[in-house]
Amino acid sequence: MRSGRTCRYYGCGLVIPECLENCWILDLGSGSGRDCYALSQLVGEKGHVTGIDMTEGQVEVANKYIEYHMEKYGFQSPNVTFIHGYIEKLGEAGIKNESYDIVISNCVINLVPDKQQVLQEVYRVLKHGGELYFSDVYASLELPEEVRTHKVLRGECLGGALYWKDLAILAQKIGFCPPRLVTANFITVQNKELENMIGDCRFVSATFRLFKLPKTGPTKRCQVIYNGGITGHEKELTFDANFTFKKDETVEVDEETAAILKNSRFAQDFLIRPNGEKLPTCGGYTAFEAKDIITDPFKLAEGSDNAKSRSPPEAASGCRGTEKCC
């Protein structure tokens, strides 16, 4: 998917989630394999990473570096596979039902017209408790036909951007839990002609996580304690834009968050008990407040921009995520 140009890598966010040891991961639109090779080291020899891309040339480039990376990581046998295929037709590429713990995607789903079919296929290949962790471009409004079909805007990942509220609708229709917003940053369009065409519409690059959970009974609000067992996140785990779990601190979570923590790969890293039951803890306590939940990526991006504008210049330097995504 990220192909057809001289550059080998395109993306609009970091798509490396936490708690990856021994996981099986599928990368949609893997391009030259950059994300796959980073992930292959993190999952270890007992894990596996599969990259799928629609362009044979990209798959060929990715395959050239398998031996190099396995030797560099000290692995006895390769844990990476690259296949040619379409992300909305994973079955035709030989990818079986419930075969992956995690599916990732980096600024690719927006390029596919039938986004529901992509998400449906992802749901099919995910194991119960698995997740789609992906970055992509979203629009603040429903895009008119002239924007969706404009060659330049489509090439820059804007013409195919999903109206952000539609993600939750598609997720519910397919069977995913409600989307969990992780990060969001504004994308600027620095071209007067294109600005006039898109009008009042704004764009963000945002990272979401969608979980596929087993069909169980209703879950109640719970108190949870993170044990610090995830490599690289020993002191605290930033789960999404709404929840950061500090080691040994009791946090009250809503029903959906409790269900995800109980039924996903994160279960072993949390002590989970119903509200009202005393938990052994030497840390603090954070109560859950529904009004604090952020689901709108534009609201999160605004908050991020405001925080940066209040920072001194040296703290606000670096990439602000406002470049064009592709």
mmCIF file of C-alpha atoms in Angstrom:
data_model
loop_
_atom_site.group_PDB
_atom_site.id
_atom_site.type_symbol
_atom_site.label_atom_id
_atom_site.label_comp_id
_atom_site.label_asym_id
_atom_site.label_seq_id
_atom_site.Cartn_x
_atom_site.Cartn_y
_atom_site.Cartn_z
ATOM 1 C CA MET A 1 0.000 0.000 0.000
ATOM 2 C CA ARG A 2 2.697 2.491 0.913
ATOM 3 C CA SER A 3 4.228 2.270 -2.474
ATOM 4 C CA GLY A 4 4.408 3.583 -6.003
ATOM 5 C CA ARG A 5 6.961 6.296 -5.124
ATOM 6 C CA THR A 6 10.702 6.479 -4.880
ATOM 7 C CA CYS A 7 10.608 6.763 -1.068
ATOM 8 C CA ARG A 8 10.424 3.425 0.743
ATOM 9 C CA TYR A 9 8.583 4.399 3.940
ATOM 10 C CA TYR A 10 5.337 6.208 4.656
ATOM 11 C CA GLY A 11 3.416 6.561 7.900
ATOM 12 C CA CYS A 12 1.575 8.951 10.190
ATOM 13 C CA GLY A 13 2.273 7.592 13.655
ATOM 14 C CA LEU A 14 4.159 5.088 15.783
ATOM 15 C CA VAL A 15 2.495 1.681 15.624
ATOM 16 C CA ILE A 16 4.428 -0.243 18.235
ATOM 17 C CA PRO A 17 2.132 -1.145 21.151
ATOM 18 C CA GLU A 18 3.202 -2.585 24.496
ATOM 19 C CA CYS A 19 3.466 -6.129 25.843
ATOM 20 C CA LEU A 20 4.690 -7.831 22.667
ATOM 21 C CA GLU A 21 6.775 -10.788 23.848
ATOM 22 C CA ASN A 22 5.854 -13.991 21.982
ATOM 23 C CA CYS A 23 3.003 -12.292 20.097
ATOM 24 C CA TRP A 24 1.988 -12.966 16.500
ATOM 25 C CA ILE A 25 1.598 -9.660 14.668
ATOM 26 C CA LEU A 26 0.231 -8.782 11.222
ATOM 27 C CA ASP A 27 1.264 -5.492 9.572
ATOM 28 C CA LEU A 28 -1.216 -4.174 6.990
ATOM 29 C CA GLY A 29 0.556 -2.399 4.134
ATOM 30 C CA SER A 30 4.010 -3.306 5.390
ATOM 31 C CA GLY A 31 5.915 -1.554 2.591
ATOM 32 C CA SER A 32 9.646 -2.200 2.774
ATOM 33 C CA GLY A 33 9.296 -3.868 6.186
ATOM 34 C CA ARG A 34 10.590 -1.169 8.524
ATOM 35 C CA ASP A 35 7.901 -1.612 11.189
ATOM 36 C CA CYS A 36 8.001 -5.392 10.811
ATOM 37 C CA TYR A 37 11.707 -5.598 11.526
ATOM 38 C CA ALA A 38 11.402 -3.361 14.589
ATOM 39 C CA LEU A 39 8.559 -5.530 15.865
ATOM 40 C CA SER A 40 10.359 -8.791 15.114
ATOM 41 C CA GLN A 41 13.013 -7.991 17.703
ATOM 42 C CA LEU A 42 10.365 -7.080 20.290
ATOM 43 C CA VAL A 43 8.275 -10.241 19.895
ATOM 44 C CA GLY A 44 11.371 -12.430 20.123
ATOM 45 C CA GLU A 45 12.102 -15.785 18.496
ATOM 46 C CA LYS A 46 8.896 -17.359 19.831
ATOM 47 C CA GLY A 47 6.802 -14.592 18.286
ATOM 48 C CA HIS A 48 6.204 -13.879 14.623
ATOM 49 C CA VAL A 49 5.565 -10.870 12.384
ATOM 50 C CA THR A 50 3.838 -11.035 9.004
ATOM 51 C CA GLY A 51 3.824 -8.108 6.609
ATOM 52 C CA ILE A 52 1.341 -7.897 3.737
ATOM 53 C CA ASP A 53 1.598 -5.379 0.907
ATOM 54 C CA MET A 54 -0.171 -4.975 -2.440
ATOM 55 C CA THR A 55 3.016 -4.066 -4.312
ATOM 56 C CA GLU A 56 5.321 -6.920 -5.260
ATOM 57 C CA GLY A 57 8.307 -4.571 -5.477
ATOM 58 C CA GLN A 58 7.926 -3.585 -1.830
ATOM 59 C CA VAL A 59 7.634 -7.217 -0.767
ATOM 60 C CA GLU A 60 10.825 -7.991 -2.684
ATOM 61 C CA VAL A 61 12.679 -5.152 -0.949
ATOM 62 C CA ALA A 62 11.464 -6.305 2.473
ATOM 63 C CA ASN A 63 12.506 -9.917 1.856
ATOM 64 C CA LYS A 64 16.091 -8.901 1.041
ATOM 65 C CA TYR A 65 16.827 -7.984 4.665
ATOM 66 C CA ILE A 66 15.432 -10.972 6.558
ATOM 67 C CA GLU A 67 18.789 -12.735 6.955
ATOM 68 C CA TYR A 68 20.543 -9.487 7.950
ATOM 69 C CA HIS A 69 18.064 -8.724 10.741
ATOM 70 C CA MET A 70 17.899 -12.275 12.084
ATOM 71 C CA GLU A 71 21.683 -12.341 12.355
ATOM 72 C CA LYS A 72 21.710 -8.909 13.995
ATOM 73 C CA TYR A 73 19.097 -9.994 16.554
ATOM 74 C CA GLY A 74 20.831 -13.306 17.214
ATOM 75 C CA PHE A 75 17.845 -15.422 16.149
ATOM 76 C CA GLN A 76 18.406 -19.005 15.019
ATOM 77 C CA SER A 77 15.542 -18.914 12.522
ATOM 78 C CA PRO A 78 13.539 -16.091 10.883
ATOM 79 C CA ASN A 79 10.426 -14.832 12.680
ATOM 80 C CA VAL A 80 9.327 -12.526 9.839
ATOM 81 C CA THR A 81 7.320 -13.305 6.707
ATOM 82 C CA PHE A 82 6.339 -10.955 3.885
ATOM 83 C CA ILE A 83 3.468 -11.775 1.555
ATOM 84 C CA HIS A 84 1.905 -10.125 -1.479
ATOM 85 C CA GLY A 85 -1.807 -9.367 -1.117
ATOM 86 C CA TYR A 86 -4.564 -6.882 -0.388
ATOM 87 C CA ILE A 87 -5.475 -5.835 3.134
ATOM 88 C CA GLU A 88 -9.202 -6.029 2.383
ATOM 89 C CA LYS A 89 -8.719 -9.616 1.092
ATOM 90 C CA LEU A 90 -6.597 -11.272 3.750
ATOM 91 C CA GLY A 91 -8.266 -14.632 3.168
ATOM 92 C CA GLU A 92 -7.086 -14.691 -0.439
ATOM 93 C CA ALA A 93 -3.539 -14.159 0.869
ATOM 94 C CA GLY A 94 -3.865 -17.280 3.011
ATOM 95 C CA ILE A 95 -4.310 -15.618 6.395
ATOM 96 C CA LYS A 96 -6.470 -17.838 8.617
ATOM 97 C CA ASN A 97 -9.155 -17.074 11.180
ATOM 98 C CA GLU A 98 -8.046 -16.089 14.687
ATOM 99 C CA SER A 99 -4.348 -16.443 13.872
ATOM 100 C CA TYR A 100 -2.898 -13.160 15.229
ATOM 101 C CA ASP A 101 -2.648 -11.475 18.619
ATOM 102 C CA ILE A 102 -2.165 -7.981 17.167
ATOM 103 C CA VAL A 103 -2.764 -6.307 13.815
ATOM 104 C CA ILE A 104 -1.019 -2.990 13.113
ATOM 105 C CA SER A 105 -1.406 -0.452 10.322
ATOM 106 C CA ASN A 106 0.430 2.790 9.645
ATOM 107 C CA CYS A 107 -1.462 5.289 7.456
ATOM 108 C CA VAL A 108 -2.801 2.636 5.081
ATOM 109 C CA ILE A 109 -6.492 1.983 5.768
ATOM 110 C CA ASN A 110 -7.390 5.471 4.495
ATOM 111 C CA LEU A 111 -6.156 4.413 1.043
ATOM 112 C CA VAL A 112 -8.753 1.631 0.778
ATOM 113 C CA PRO A 113 -12.262 2.660 -0.369
ATOM 114 C CA ASP A 114 -14.048 -0.143 1.537
ATOM 115 C CA LYS A 115 -12.837 0.452 5.082
ATOM 116 C CA GLN A 116 -15.543 -1.724 6.596
ATOM 117 C CA GLN A 117 -14.229 -4.705 4.636
ATOM 118 C CA VAL A 118 -10.700 -4.064 5.938
ATOM 119 C CA LEU A 119 -11.905 -3.927 9.540
ATOM 120 C CA GLN A 120 -14.075 -7.009 9.008
ATOM 121 C CA GLU A 121 -11.058 -8.947 7.774
ATOM 122 C CA VAL A 122 -8.973 -7.729 10.713
ATOM 123 C CA TYR A 123 -11.669 -8.896 13.118
ATOM 124 C CA ARG A 124 -11.684 -12.315 11.450
ATOM 125 C CA VAL A 125 -7.934 -12.913 11.730
ATOM 126 C CA LEU A 126 -7.579 -11.611 15.304
ATOM 127 C CA LYS A 127 -7.678 -14.008 18.218
ATOM 128 C CA HIS A 128 -10.166 -13.284 20.998
ATOM 129 C CA GLY A 129 -8.508 -10.720 23.249
ATOM 130 C CA GLY A 130 -6.477 -9.407 20.306
ATOM 131 C CA GLU A 131 -6.307 -5.845 19.059
ATOM 132 C CA LEU A 132 -5.919 -3.646 16.023
ATOM 133 C CA TYR A 133 -3.396 -0.937 16.924
ATOM 134 C CA PHE A 134 -3.252 1.573 14.094
ATOM 135 C CA SER A 135 -2.450 5.126 13.072
ATOM 136 C CA ASP A 136 -4.352 6.852 10.300
ATOM 137 C CA VAL A 137 -5.800 10.127 9.048
ATOM 138 C CA TYR A 138 -9.268 11.332 10.103
ATOM 139 C CA ALA A 139 -11.482 14.163 8.940
ATOM 140 C CA SER A 140 -13.590 16.478 11.093
ATOM 141 C CA LEU A 141 -16.443 16.343 8.547
ATOM 142 C CA GLU A 142 -17.874 13.991 5.943
ATOM 143 C CA LEU A 143 -15.741 14.605 2.854
ATOM 144 C CA PRO A 144 -17.488 15.703 -0.349
ATOM 145 C CA GLU A 145 -16.995 13.762 -3.574
ATOM 146 C CA GLU A 146 -14.592 16.310 -5.093
ATOM 147 C CA VAL A 147 -12.250 15.943 -2.112
ATOM 148 C CA ARG A 148 -12.469 12.150 -1.963
ATOM 149 C CA THR A 149 -11.611 11.792 -5.649
ATOM 150 C CA HIS A 150 -8.946 14.510 -5.894
ATOM 151 C CA LYS A 151 -5.693 12.821 -6.968
ATOM 152 C CA VAL A 152 -3.349 14.989 -4.906
ATOM 153 C CA LEU A 153 -5.463 14.799 -1.760
ATOM 154 C CA ARG A 154 -5.807 11.038 -2.093
ATOM 155 C CA GLY A 155 -2.074 10.716 -2.643
ATOM 156 C CA GLU A 156 -1.447 12.725 0.517
ATOM 157 C CA CYS A 157 -3.767 10.423 2.519
ATOM 158 C CA LEU A 158 -6.384 13.159 2.988
ATOM 159 C CA GLY A 159 -8.936 12.310 0.295
ATOM 160 C CA GLY A 160 -9.523 8.861 1.787
ATOM 161 C CA ALA A 161 -9.688 10.030 5.405
ATOM 162 C CA LEU A 162 -12.570 8.604 7.409
ATOM 163 C CA TYR A 163 -14.930 10.952 9.253
ATOM 164 C CA TRP A 164 -13.753 10.271 12.800
ATOM 165 C CA LYS A 165 -17.200 9.474 14.239
ATOM 166 C CA ASP A 166 -17.676 6.753 11.621
ATOM 167 C CA LEU A 167 -14.875 4.672 13.150
ATOM 168 C CA ALA A 168 -16.959 3.953 16.250
ATOM 169 C CA ILE A 169 -19.981 3.086 14.088
ATOM 170 C CA LEU A 170 -17.968 0.617 11.989
ATOM 171 C CA ALA A 171 -16.308 -0.892 15.066
ATOM 172 C CA GLN A 172 -19.658 -1.553 16.748
ATOM 173 C CA LYS A 173 -21.167 -3.005 13.564
ATOM 174 C CA ILE A 174 -18.290 -5.474 13.190
ATOM 175 C CA GLY A 175 -18.052 -6.464 16.850
ATOM 176 C CA PHE A 176 -15.046 -4.556 18.203
ATOM 177 C CA CYS A 177 -15.098 -2.733 21.511
ATOM 178 C CA PRO A 178 -15.448 1.061 21.217
ATOM 179 C CA PRO A 179 -12.244 2.641 19.829
ATOM 180 C CA ARG A 180 -9.599 3.680 22.371
ATOM 181 C CA LEU A 181 -7.916 6.942 21.387
ATOM 182 C CA VAL A 182 -4.161 6.939 22.050
ATOM 183 C CA THR A 183 -2.641 10.014 20.356
ATOM 184 C CA ALA A 184 -3.687 12.733 17.896
ATOM 185 C CA ASN A 185 -1.955 15.587 16.072
ATOM 186 C CA PHE A 186 -3.197 18.100 13.534
ATOM 187 C CA ILE A 187 -2.181 17.853 9.888
ATOM 188 C CA THR A 188 -1.668 21.149 8.073
ATOM 189 C CA VAL A 189 -2.338 21.752 4.390
ATOM 190 C CA GLN A 190 0.133 24.346 3.137
ATOM 191 C CA ASN A 191 -1.358 24.914 -0.287
ATOM 192 C CA LYS A 192 -3.938 27.649 -0.943
ATOM 193 C CA GLU A 193 -5.694 25.790 -3.751
ATOM 194 C CA LEU A 194 -6.103 22.669 -1.630
ATOM 195 C CA GLU A 195 -7.124 24.715 1.414
ATOM 196 C CA ASN A 196 -9.924 26.276 -0.595
ATOM 197 C CA MET A 197 -11.066 22.862 -1.762
ATOM 198 C CA ILE A 198 -11.281 21.284 1.698
ATOM 199 C CA GLY A 199 -12.998 24.350 3.175
ATOM 200 C CA ASP A 200 -13.798 24.051 6.886
ATOM 201 C CA CYS A 201 -12.681 20.434 7.153
ATOM 202 C CA ARG A 202 -9.714 19.701 9.402
ATOM 203 C CA PHE A 203 -7.507 16.616 9.522
ATOM 204 C CA VAL A 204 -5.625 14.777 12.246
ATOM 205 C CA SER A 205 -3.305 11.827 12.338
ATOM 206 C CA ALA A 206 -4.524 9.675 15.222
ATOM 207 C CA THR A 207 -3.678 6.355 16.798
ATOM 208 C CA PHE A 208 -6.510 4.122 18.009
ATOM 209 C CA ARG A 209 -6.709 0.660 19.476
ATOM 210 C CA LEU A 210 -9.646 -1.660 18.744
ATOM 211 C CA PHE A 211 -10.032 -4.812 20.849
ATOM 212 C CA LYS A 212 -11.797 -8.030 19.919
ATOM 213 C CA LEU A 213 -13.079 -9.541 23.148
ATOM 214 C CA PRO A 214 -14.784 -12.885 23.793
ATOM 215 C CA LYS A 215 -18.538 -12.776 24.279
ATOM 216 C CA THR A 216 -18.903 -12.731 28.061
ATOM 217 C CA GLY A 217 -21.396 -11.402 30.555
ATOM 218 C CA PRO A 218 -21.564 -7.745 31.584
ATOM 219 C CA THR A 219 -18.489 -6.371 33.313
ATOM 220 C CA LYS A 220 -18.676 -4.028 36.275
ATOM 221 C CA ARG A 221 -16.424 -1.136 37.153
ATOM 222 C CA CYS A 222 -13.270 -2.370 38.795
ATOM 223 C CA GLN A 223 -10.216 -1.296 40.681
ATOM 224 C CA VAL A 224 -6.938 -2.328 39.092
ATOM 225 C CA ILE A 225 -3.278 -2.292 40.071
ATOM 226 C CA TYR A 226 -0.545 -2.437 37.455
ATOM 227 C CA ASN A 227 2.349 -4.657 38.555
ATOM 228 C CA GLY A 228 5.026 -3.034 36.353
ATOM 229 C CA GLY A 229 5.711 -6.263 34.488
ATOM 230 C CA ILE A 230 5.741 -4.935 30.907
ATOM 231 C CA THR A 231 9.224 -4.473 29.499
ATOM 232 C CA GLY A 232 9.995 -0.822 28.867
ATOM 233 C CA HIS A 233 7.034 0.302 30.972
ATOM 234 C CA GLU A 234 8.107 -0.815 34.423
ATOM 235 C CA LYS A 235 7.190 2.448 36.189
ATOM 236 C CA GLU A 236 3.987 3.288 34.334
ATOM 237 C CA LEU A 237 1.898 2.185 31.374
ATOM 238 C CA THR A 238 0.168 4.805 29.234
ATOM 239 C CA PHE A 239 -2.664 2.687 27.896
ATOM 240 C CA ASP A 240 -4.447 5.424 25.933
ATOM 241 C CA ALA A 241 -5.278 9.126 26.154
ATOM 242 C CA ASN A 242 -7.478 8.512 29.195
ATOM 243 C CA PHE A 243 -5.654 5.960 31.327
ATOM 244 C CA THR A 244 -2.085 5.883 32.602
ATOM 245 C CA PHE A 245 -1.381 3.150 35.139
ATOM 246 C CA LYS A 246 1.474 3.741 37.559
ATOM 247 C CA LYS A 247 3.092 0.741 39.199
ATOM 248 C CA ASP A 248 1.361 -0.288 42.469
ATOM 249 C CA GLU A 249 -1.232 2.501 42.226
ATOM 250 C CA THR A 250 -4.930 1.614 42.500
ATOM 251 C CA VAL A 251 -6.979 2.989 39.597
ATOM 252 C CA GLU A 252 -10.748 2.811 39.234
ATOM 253 C CA VAL A 253 -11.737 1.951 35.648
ATOM 254 C CA ASP A 254 -15.004 1.836 33.733
ATOM 255 C CA GLU A 255 -16.686 -1.362 32.549
ATOM 256 C CA GLU A 256 -15.135 -1.406 29.062
ATOM 257 C CA THR A 257 -11.597 -0.833 30.299
ATOM 258 C CA ALA A 258 -12.035 -3.541 32.927
ATOM 259 C CA ALA A 259 -13.234 -6.005 30.265
ATOM 260 C CA ILE A 260 -10.243 -5.241 28.034
ATOM 261 C CA LEU A 261 -7.702 -5.646 30.818
ATOM 262 C CA LYS A 262 -9.323 -8.910 31.958
ATOM 263 C CA ASN A 263 -9.571 -10.528 28.537
ATOM 264 C CA SER A 264 -6.487 -9.349 26.632
ATOM 265 C CA ARG A 265 -2.739 -9.992 26.783
ATOM 266 C CA PHE A 266 -2.571 -7.345 29.548
ATOM 267 C CA ALA A 267 -4.410 -9.553 32.086
ATOM 268 C CA GLN A 268 -1.209 -10.998 33.590
ATOM 269 C CA ASP A 269 0.087 -7.509 34.352
ATOM 270 C CA PHE A 270 -2.887 -6.314 36.420
ATOM 271 C CA LEU A 271 -4.562 -7.224 39.678
ATOM 272 C CA ILE A 272 -8.260 -6.662 38.997
ATOM 273 C CA ARG A 273 -11.019 -6.596 41.610
ATOM 274 C CA PRO A 274 -14.641 -5.304 41.714
ATOM 275 C CA ASN A 275 -15.211 -1.875 43.241
ATOM 276 C CA GLY A 276 -15.531 -2.013 46.984
ATOM 277 C CA GLU A 277 -13.145 -4.929 47.456
ATOM 278 C CA LYS A 278 -9.979 -3.957 49.272
ATOM 279 C CA LEU A 279 -6.793 -4.209 47.234
ATOM 280 C CA PRO A 280 -3.276 -4.596 48.637
ATOM 281 C CA THR A 281 -1.388 -1.505 47.529
ATOM 282 C CA CYS A 282 1.426 0.739 48.613
ATOM 283 C CA GLY A 283 0.649 3.403 46.004
ATOM 284 C CA GLY A 284 -2.036 6.034 45.558
ATOM 285 C CA TYR A 285 -5.636 5.877 44.346
ATOM 286 C CA THR A 286 -7.227 7.377 41.253
ATOM 287 C CA ALA A 287 -11.011 7.464 40.919
ATOM 288 C CA PHE A 288 -12.763 7.115 37.573
ATOM 289 C CA GLU A 289 -14.672 10.130 36.230
ATOM 290 C CA ALA A 290 -16.716 9.589 33.078
ATOM 291 C CA LYS A 291 -16.578 13.278 32.122
ATOM 292 C CA ASP A 292 -12.806 13.015 31.635
ATOM 293 C CA ILE A 293 -12.980 10.402 28.859
ATOM 294 C CA ILE A 294 -11.694 11.746 25.529
ATOM 295 C CA THR A 295 -12.891 10.045 22.346
ATOM 296 C CA ASP A 296 -12.592 12.966 19.896
ATOM 297 C CA PRO A 297 -9.129 13.072 18.263
ATOM 298 C CA PHE A 298 -9.595 16.757 17.383
ATOM 299 C CA LYS A 299 -10.192 17.601 21.028
ATOM 300 C CA LEU A 300 -7.079 15.679 22.000
ATOM 301 C CA ALA A 301 -5.024 17.385 19.273
ATOM 302 C CA GLU A 302 -6.207 20.800 20.465
ATOM 303 C CA GLY A 303 -5.182 19.965 24.009
ATOM 304 C CA SER A 304 -1.782 18.817 22.809
ATOM 305 C CA ASP A 305 -1.265 22.005 20.804
ATOM 306 C CA ASN A 306 -2.335 24.179 23.743
ATOM 307 C CA ALA A 307 0.072 22.390 26.056
ATOM 308 C CA LYS A 308 2.918 22.914 23.608
ATOM 309 C CA SER A 309 2.103 26.596 23.152
ATOM 310 C CA ARG A 310 2.414 27.074 26.923
ATOM 311 C CA SER A 311 5.809 25.342 26.998
ATOM 312 C CA PRO A 312 9.106 27.233 26.681
ATOM 313 C CA PRO A 313 10.577 27.113 23.135
ATOM 314 C CA GLU A 314 13.123 24.424 23.904
ATOM 315 C CA ALA A 315 10.452 22.102 25.310
ATOM 316 C CA ALA A 316 8.184 22.592 22.325
ATOM 317 C CA SER A 317 10.776 21.940 19.668
ATOM 318 C CA GLY A 318 10.883 18.922 17.408
ATOM 319 C CA CYS A 319 8.210 17.247 15.319
ATOM 320 C CA ARG A 320 4.728 18.302 16.278
ATOM 321 C CA GLY A 321 2.959 15.841 14.033
ATOM 322 C CA THR A 322 1.628 18.595 11.785
ATOM 323 C CA GLU A 323 3.363 17.585 8.596
ATOM 324 C CA LYS A 324 1.551 15.849 5.794
ATOM 325 C CA CYS A 325 1.148 12.217 6.727
ATOM 326 C CA CYS A 326 2.432 10.496 3.644
#
